[in-house]
Structures are given as C-alpha cells and as structure tokens.
C-alpha cells in the first residue's frame, strides 16, 4: 500500500505497527533513548525539541549527587568565613587591616569590612572562591559533559536524529553556563544569609570612601555575582574542549582542573608578566571595581572581552573536534 492510498483498518487483534526508525541512526543504534524516548522516530528538528533536550540536560545535571555535593561545598565556604570572622572579632575588635579578620594578613578582599556590614561577606566569599573553588567546580562539570557520556556509553544514543552533534554540543555548553550562574548565586546567597544573621546590614562604604545605600549595595552585589559567573565562561569552554578529546570523564575533569591550576600558577610568576594579561584568570578579581564610586570599567571590560575570546576559540575547537570525532560508544 502506498502512502497516498487511504489507510485500511487493521484486523481485530492485530499488533500495532512498530515506529519506523531513522535511516541515519547509525549501526547499532536503537530508536529508544533514555532522555528522549522517541528520538529514533522520523521527524524534523524543531526549537521545541531543542528546549526539551536542554531541559532534560539541566535536570540530569542538577540531580546528580556530584553536582549537589559541589554546590554544597560552595555554599559552606561563606558559612565558614562568616563564623571565623565572628569568632575572631568576638572581643569587639573591628577586624580592620592588620587586625583579626582584616585583609592586611593576607585574608580575602573586603574581609575587613564584614563586621561592619554583612553585605561585604558576599564580596569576600566570591573573592575567596573565585580563584579555585568555583572554577574547579566548573571544570568538573564541563570536563564531564561529553567525555562522561562517552564513558557511560550513552553518547551514541544522543546523536541519533534529530539531535545532531552541533545541537548537542550547544546544549551541553548551555548546561555548563547554567551551572556557572547557579554556582555563583549559591555562594552569593549563602554569604548574604550568613552575613545578615551574624553581622549588621546597612549603608555600604565603597572602596573609594563614599557611602551608598543598602539597596544600591545589594544591586551591586547581584551585578558582581553576574560578572563572576561570566568570568567562568572561559573555563567552561576550555573544559568542554578537553571533554571532546577523550572518552574518559575522569581524565577530562582531571585535565581541566590541572590546566586551571597551571594557569593560576603562571599568573603569579612576575617574570611572565608579558603573557599574564592573556590568561583567563588575570582579571577575575576586577569585580572589586564595582564597589568603587564611580565604578572603574577598564579591567571589567578587559575581563569580559578576554572570556569572550576564550569562548570563541575553545568553543570553535570543541565544535571542530566533536563534529569530526568518530563516536563508537
């Protein structure tokens, strides 16, 4: 019977016809995928399908125990900092520079102001987690994005039509970017909660010495969190590229974290000052300029531009590698 002829009624008791699989599903692939049960059926890609794939990836990523553990560790950092400052300043000291809890002894930036205004705990926690904890968490998620699927044997199922490699790679990268934002907000919200419980809240004294209202300071804290999340996009792109190079999730995560530590070390060697402005971590702490009045934008713009460059370079490299990669698992 041709497709143009009307369908005849099936005899009673006949088994329903099976769905027709796609022609390009690949040898050994099936029409069933744990994330998209009908991914192997013939149909055209649509924006709604892409949103469904993204929603599925987000749910899978944020339901993993590893992801929840990373977010838990990040949330605990502001708690530890707040309790430590509270204990050190329990004798009534102001915690100024050089004193207990101050920044003169090598403590995180803004820590001298935490006892006067709990909002500064947000700035302190972000400054403390940005050099290592936040990028390490991003490196773990990004490194496992593609390599983890390959290691688990699910990557080939995700590439059946109408997913496509480019669509899947963009979905994975969007998921990692979402984790960047969520991880940063977790640190900021945890710090704001602890700061409000342990220290007074009020008008904010900027680095420039001027005073702004609490609402303005809270708005700047949110803006700082967004800038910190954007600062991690370079690490996300690098980790995604590394993830396309190997089929081992553990190897990809370890390599990404190792590169992160190496770049951080290179950024601290004075003899390498010529290349340091091109390292993605060089302008990370420029978010402190948002606590000035007026705001200094030069380093902030350089930081965002540098992250965009890393995203473009390593994102393109990841796409070039992934679209030509021989997927066997």
GROMACS .gro file of C-alpha atoms in nm:
model
  329
    1UNK     CA    1   0.000   0.000   0.000
    2UNK     CA    2   0.144   0.342  -0.096
    3UNK     CA    3   0.146   0.644   0.140
    4UNK     CA    4  -0.108   0.819  -0.098
    5UNK     CA    5  -0.374   0.550  -0.055
    6UNK     CA    6  -0.610   0.568   0.242
    7UNK     CA    7  -0.514   0.355   0.536
    8UNK     CA    8  -0.711   0.033   0.574
    9UNK     CA    9  -0.849  -0.066   0.907
   10UNK     CA   10  -0.637  -0.320   1.088
   11UNK     CA   11  -0.798  -0.653   1.160
   12UNK     CA   12  -0.910  -0.711   1.514
   13UNK     CA   13  -0.639  -0.849   1.737
   14UNK     CA   14  -0.358  -0.736   1.508
   15UNK     CA   15  -0.050  -0.598   1.675
   16UNK     CA   16   0.016  -0.225   1.623
   17UNK     CA   17   0.280  -0.142   1.366
   18UNK     CA   18   0.621  -0.053   1.501
   19UNK     CA   19   0.755   0.301   1.461
   20UNK     CA   20   0.983   0.340   1.164
   21UNK     CA   21   1.344   0.409   1.274
   22UNK     CA   22   1.557   0.676   1.114
   23UNK     CA   23   1.796   0.591   0.836
   24UNK     CA   24   2.090   0.777   0.989
   25UNK     CA   25   2.062   0.650   1.341
   26UNK     CA   26   2.385   0.459   1.287
   27UNK     CA   27   2.472   0.095   1.311
   28UNK     CA   28   2.387  -0.050   1.647
   29UNK     CA   29   2.172   0.249   1.749
   30UNK     CA   30   1.814   0.194   1.855
   31UNK     CA   31   1.508   0.413   1.836
   32UNK     CA   32   1.492   0.436   2.211
   33UNK     CA   33   1.697   0.685   2.410
   34UNK     CA   34   1.669   0.721   2.788
   35UNK     CA   35   1.648   1.101   2.758
   36UNK     CA   36   1.418   1.117   2.451
   37UNK     CA   37   1.210   0.801   2.411
   38UNK     CA   38   1.104   0.892   2.054
   39UNK     CA   39   1.439   1.028   1.938
   40UNK     CA   40   1.474   0.750   1.681
   41UNK     CA   41   1.146   0.826   1.502
   42UNK     CA   42   1.137   1.015   1.174
   43UNK     CA   43   1.059   1.381   1.241
   44UNK     CA   44   1.201   1.720   1.178
   45UNK     CA   45   1.409   1.907   1.438
   46UNK     CA   46   1.228   2.196   1.598
   47UNK     CA   47   1.311   2.467   1.851
   48UNK     CA   48   1.073   2.300   2.096
   49UNK     CA   49   1.270   1.977   2.069
   50UNK     CA   50   1.590   2.171   2.143
   51UNK     CA   51   1.430   2.323   2.451
   52UNK     CA   52   1.322   1.977   2.560
   53UNK     CA   53   1.676   1.846   2.522
   54UNK     CA   54   1.811   2.141   2.721
   55UNK     CA   55   1.554   2.088   2.994
   56UNK     CA   56   1.647   1.721   3.010
   57UNK     CA   57   2.019   1.801   3.035
   58UNK     CA   58   1.958   2.056   3.310
   59UNK     CA   59   1.750   1.812   3.512
   60UNK     CA   60   2.005   1.533   3.473
   61UNK     CA   61   2.298   1.760   3.564
   62UNK     CA   62   2.142   1.919   3.871
   63UNK     CA   63   2.003   1.591   4.003
   64UNK     CA   64   2.341   1.421   4.016
   65UNK     CA   65   2.488   1.371   4.360
   66UNK     CA   66   2.821   1.504   4.236
   67UNK     CA   67   2.661   1.833   4.132
   68UNK     CA   68   2.473   1.866   4.459
   69UNK     CA   69   2.793   1.792   4.653
   70UNK     CA   70   2.982   2.064   4.463
   71UNK     CA   71   2.707   2.316   4.532
   72UNK     CA   72   2.704   2.211   4.897
   73UNK     CA   73   3.077   2.273   4.930
   74UNK     CA   74   3.042   2.614   4.764
   75UNK     CA   75   2.758   2.707   4.998
   76UNK     CA   76   2.964   2.602   5.301
   77UNK     CA   77   3.255   2.837   5.222
   78UNK     CA   78   3.071   3.160   5.316
   79UNK     CA   79   2.944   2.991   5.633
   80UNK     CA   80   3.298   2.904   5.741
   81UNK     CA   81   3.426   3.251   5.657
   82UNK     CA   82   3.141   3.420   5.844
   83UNK     CA   83   3.185   3.204   6.155
   84UNK     CA   84   3.563   3.255   6.153
   85UNK     CA   85   3.528   3.633   6.132
   86UNK     CA   86   3.262   3.633   6.402
   87UNK     CA   87   3.483   3.431   6.637
   88UNK     CA   88   3.792   3.642   6.567
   89UNK     CA   89   3.605   3.966   6.628
   90UNK     CA   90   3.409   3.843   6.926
   91UNK     CA   91   3.621   4.057   7.159
   92UNK     CA   92   3.485   4.374   7.000
   93UNK     CA   93   3.770   4.437   6.757
   94UNK     CA   94   3.674   4.591   6.427
   95UNK     CA   95   3.861   4.340   6.214
   96UNK     CA   96   4.038   4.612   6.024
   97UNK     CA   97   4.352   4.571   5.814
   98UNK     CA   98   4.624   4.404   6.008
   99UNK     CA   99   4.385   4.307   6.285
  100UNK     CA  100   4.179   3.997   6.339
  101UNK     CA  101   3.976   3.922   6.034
  102UNK     CA  102   4.140   4.201   5.837
  103UNK     CA  103   4.282   4.187   5.492
  104UNK     CA  104   4.629   4.301   5.598
  105UNK     CA  105   4.729   3.948   5.694
  106UNK     CA  106   4.655   3.801   5.355
  107UNK     CA  107   4.284   3.740   5.404
  108UNK     CA  108   4.034   3.770   5.120
  109UNK     CA  109   3.946   4.113   4.988
  110UNK     CA  110   3.671   4.308   5.174
  111UNK     CA  111   3.708   4.092   5.485
  112UNK     CA  112   3.799   4.398   5.692
  113UNK     CA  113   3.450   4.538   5.635
  114UNK     CA  114   3.248   4.225   5.711
  115UNK     CA  115   3.196   4.303   6.080
  116UNK     CA  116   3.062   4.650   5.994
  117UNK     CA  117   2.828   4.531   5.718
  118UNK     CA  118   2.726   4.172   5.648
  119UNK     CA  119   2.682   4.253   5.280
  120UNK     CA  120   3.060   4.257   5.247
  121UNK     CA  121   3.056   3.884   5.322
  122UNK     CA  122   2.914   3.838   4.972
  123UNK     CA  123   3.213   4.017   4.819
  124UNK     CA  124   3.453   3.831   5.048
  125UNK     CA  125   3.306   3.488   4.971
  126UNK     CA  126   3.320   3.547   4.596
  127UNK     CA  127   3.679   3.670   4.622
  128UNK     CA  128   3.770   3.360   4.826
  129UNK     CA  129   3.600   3.104   4.600
  130UNK     CA  130   3.679   3.254   4.258
  131UNK     CA  131   4.050   3.163   4.240
  132UNK     CA  132   3.994   2.790   4.297
  133UNK     CA  133   3.662   2.653   4.429
  134UNK     CA  134   3.429   2.799   4.167
  135UNK     CA  135   3.647   2.726   3.861
  136UNK     CA  136   3.725   2.378   3.992
  137UNK     CA  137   3.353   2.302   4.015
  138UNK     CA  138   3.301   2.439   3.663
  139UNK     CA  139   3.594   2.231   3.536
  140UNK     CA  140   3.441   1.914   3.678
  141UNK     CA  141   3.102   1.975   3.515
  142UNK     CA  142   3.246   2.092   3.182
  143UNK     CA  143   3.507   1.815   3.163
  144UNK     CA  144   3.241   1.551   3.213
  145UNK     CA  145   2.993   1.700   2.962
  146UNK     CA  146   3.093   1.495   2.656
  147UNK     CA  147   3.353   1.254   2.792
  148UNK     CA  148   3.115   1.136   3.063
  149UNK     CA  149   2.851   1.044   2.806
  150UNK     CA  150   3.110   0.858   2.600
  151UNK     CA  151   3.238   0.676   2.907
  152UNK     CA  152   2.884   0.574   3.004
  153UNK     CA  153   2.806   0.454   2.652
  154UNK     CA  154   2.516   0.697   2.603
  155UNK     CA  155   2.679   0.942   2.362
  156UNK     CA  156   2.586   0.746   2.051
  157UNK     CA  157   2.222   0.734   2.155
  158UNK     CA  158   2.219   1.112   2.200
  159UNK     CA  159   2.346   1.162   1.845
  160UNK     CA  160   2.054   0.992   1.672
  161UNK     CA  161   1.837   1.221   1.458
  162UNK     CA  162   1.720   1.484   1.507
  163UNK     CA  163   1.972   1.580   1.775
  164UNK     CA  164   2.282   1.634   1.565
  165UNK     CA  165   2.629   1.699   1.700
  166UNK     CA  166   2.616   2.078   1.685
  167UNK     CA  167   2.282   2.090   1.865
  168UNK     CA  168   2.402   1.850   2.133
  169UNK     CA  169   2.727   2.042   2.185
  170UNK     CA  170   2.541   2.372   2.221
  171UNK     CA  171   2.304   2.210   2.469
  172UNK     CA  172   2.594   2.078   2.675
  173UNK     CA  173   2.763   2.420   2.675
  174UNK     CA  174   2.439   2.593   2.775
  175UNK     CA  175   2.406   2.349   3.064
  176UNK     CA  176   2.759   2.426   3.182
  177UNK     CA  177   2.688   2.801   3.159
  178UNK     CA  178   2.374   2.748   3.365
  179UNK     CA  179   2.585   2.574   3.628
  180UNK     CA  180   2.825   2.872   3.627
  181UNK     CA  181   2.537   3.103   3.714
  182UNK     CA  182   2.379   2.871   3.970
  183UNK     CA  183   2.710   2.801   4.146
  184UNK     CA  184   2.790   3.172   4.173
  185UNK     CA  185   2.443   3.257   4.302
  186UNK     CA  186   2.467   2.977   4.559
  187UNK     CA  187   2.784   3.135   4.701
  188UNK     CA  188   2.631   3.484   4.696
  189UNK     CA  189   2.300   3.383   4.857
  190UNK     CA  190   2.473   3.173   5.122
  191UNK     CA  191   2.702   3.464   5.206
  192UNK     CA  192   2.413   3.712   5.218
  193UNK     CA  193   2.217   3.486   5.451
  194UNK     CA  194   2.510   3.428   5.685
  195UNK     CA  195   2.606   3.797   5.675
  196UNK     CA  196   2.253   3.900   5.770
  197UNK     CA  197   2.245   3.652   6.058
  198UNK     CA  198   2.587   3.728   6.207
  199UNK     CA  199   2.652   4.094   6.124
  200UNK     CA  200   2.457   4.417   6.085
  201UNK     CA  201   2.331   4.535   5.749
  202UNK     CA  202   2.316   4.895   5.632
  203UNK     CA  203   2.467   5.153   5.402
  204UNK     CA  204   2.778   5.042   5.216
  205UNK     CA  205   3.107   5.226   5.232
  206UNK     CA  206   3.274   5.183   4.893
  207UNK     CA  207   3.644   5.135   4.829
  208UNK     CA  208   3.654   5.498   4.719
  209UNK     CA  209   3.538   5.608   5.066
  210UNK     CA  210   3.190   5.722   4.964
  211UNK     CA  211   2.868   5.580   5.106
  212UNK     CA  212   2.585   5.426   4.905
  213UNK     CA  213   2.250   5.297   5.023
  214UNK     CA  214   2.187   4.935   5.114
  215UNK     CA  215   1.960   4.882   4.814
  216UNK     CA  216   2.232   5.014   4.583
  217UNK     CA  217   2.486   4.792   4.754
  218UNK     CA  218   2.259   4.491   4.715
  219UNK     CA  219   2.220   4.569   4.347
  220UNK     CA  220   2.595   4.587   4.307
  221UNK     CA  221   2.629   4.253   4.487
  222UNK     CA  222   2.395   4.097   4.230
  223UNK     CA  223   2.588   4.259   3.946
  224UNK     CA  224   2.914   4.127   4.092
  225UNK     CA  225   2.768   3.775   4.104
  226UNK     CA  226   2.673   3.803   3.735
  227UNK     CA  227   3.021   3.928   3.646
  228UNK     CA  228   3.181   3.641   3.838
  229UNK     CA  229   2.958   3.392   3.654
  230UNK     CA  230   3.061   3.550   3.322
  231UNK     CA  231   3.425   3.527   3.428
  232UNK     CA  232   3.391   3.149   3.443
  233UNK     CA  233   3.278   3.107   3.083
  234UNK     CA  234   3.638   3.078   2.964
  235UNK     CA  235   3.694   2.782   3.196
  236UNK     CA  236   3.366   2.631   3.075
  237UNK     CA  237   3.472   2.650   2.710
  238UNK     CA  238   3.816   2.509   2.787
  239UNK     CA  239   3.667   2.220   2.984
  240UNK     CA  240   3.419   2.143   2.707
  241UNK     CA  241   3.701   2.130   2.452
  242UNK     CA  242   3.903   1.895   2.672
  243UNK     CA  243   3.592   1.681   2.713
  244UNK     CA  244   3.577   1.624   2.336
  245UNK     CA  245   3.935   1.494   2.329
  246UNK     CA  246   3.888   1.186   2.544
  247UNK     CA  247   3.633   0.921   2.625
  248UNK     CA  248   3.712   0.920   2.996
  249UNK     CA  249   3.518   1.159   3.214
  250UNK     CA  250   3.769   1.135   3.498
  251UNK     CA  251   4.059   1.211   3.263
  252UNK     CA  252   3.877   1.513   3.119
  253UNK     CA  253   3.793   1.651   3.463
  254UNK     CA  254   4.147   1.597   3.592
  255UNK     CA  255   4.299   1.760   3.284
  256UNK     CA  256   4.071   2.063   3.308
  257UNK     CA  257   4.145   2.115   3.677
  258UNK     CA  258   4.517   2.060   3.612
  259UNK     CA  259   4.517   2.328   3.339
  260UNK     CA  260   4.332   2.560   3.573
  261UNK     CA  261   4.592   2.519   3.847
  262UNK     CA  262   4.876   2.562   3.597
  263UNK     CA  263   4.732   2.887   3.460
  264UNK     CA  264   4.679   3.017   3.813
  265UNK     CA  265   5.046   2.949   3.892
  266UNK     CA  266   5.163   3.116   3.572
  267UNK     CA  267   4.954   3.420   3.660
  268UNK     CA  268   5.151   3.461   3.984
  269UNK     CA  269   5.504   3.450   3.839
  270UNK     CA  270   5.637   3.807   3.795
  271UNK     CA  271   5.873   3.707   3.514
  272UNK     CA  272   5.575   3.610   3.298
  273UNK     CA  273   5.404   3.948   3.315
  274UNK     CA  274   5.409   3.975   2.934
  275UNK     CA  275   5.168   3.684   2.887
  276UNK     CA  276   4.962   3.724   3.204
  277UNK     CA  277   4.706   3.969   3.055
  278UNK     CA  278   4.609   3.689   2.813
  279UNK     CA  279   4.542   3.429   3.083
  280UNK     CA  280   4.171   3.388   3.153
  281UNK     CA  281   4.221   3.425   3.529
  282UNK     CA  282   4.419   3.751   3.515
  283UNK     CA  283   4.123   3.989   3.550
  284UNK     CA  284   3.900   3.771   3.763
  285UNK     CA  285   3.919   3.992   4.072
  286UNK     CA  286   3.840   4.304   3.871
  287UNK     CA  287   3.484   4.271   4.002
  288UNK     CA  288   3.610   4.468   4.303
  289UNK     CA  289   3.592   4.778   4.084
  290UNK     CA  290   3.214   4.752   4.105
  291UNK     CA  291   3.245   4.851   4.471
  292UNK     CA  292   3.406   5.182   4.375
  293UNK     CA  293   3.224   5.509   4.329
  294UNK     CA  294   3.231   5.579   4.042
  295UNK     CA  295   3.277   5.229   3.901
  296UNK     CA  296   3.603   5.157   3.717
  297UNK     CA  297   3.513   4.977   3.397
  298UNK     CA  298   3.851   4.929   3.226
  299UNK     CA  299   3.954   4.596   3.380
  300UNK     CA  300   3.595   4.475   3.386
  301UNK     CA  301   3.563   4.524   3.011
  302UNK     CA  302   3.902   4.356   2.956
  303UNK     CA  303   3.791   4.060   3.165
  304UNK     CA  304   3.463   4.012   2.978
  305UNK     CA  305   3.635   4.055   2.642
  306UNK     CA  306   3.901   3.800   2.736
  307UNK     CA  307   3.637   3.548   2.843
  308UNK     CA  308   3.455   3.603   2.514
  309UNK     CA  309   3.778   3.534   2.327
  310UNK     CA  310   3.833   3.207   2.515
  311UNK     CA  311   3.474   3.103   2.448
  312UNK     CA  312   3.515   3.176   2.076
  313UNK     CA  313   3.849   2.996   2.043
  314UNK     CA  314   3.786   2.687   2.255
  315UNK     CA  315   3.418   2.669   2.161
  316UNK     CA  316   3.517   2.657   1.793
  317UNK     CA  317   3.786   2.400   1.869
  318UNK     CA  318   3.534   2.187   2.058
  319UNK     CA  319   3.288   2.208   1.767
  320UNK     CA  320   3.558   2.120   1.511
  321UNK     CA  321   3.670   1.823   1.717
  322UNK     CA  322   3.326   1.694   1.810
  323UNK     CA  323   3.174   1.717   1.462
  324UNK     CA  324   3.457   1.510   1.314
  325UNK     CA  325   3.502   1.272   1.603
  326UNK     CA  326   3.441   0.901   1.545
  327UNK     CA  327   3.184   0.813   1.810
  328UNK     CA  328   3.189   0.443   1.889
  329UNK     CA  329   3.016   0.443   2.228
   0.00000   0.00000   0.00000
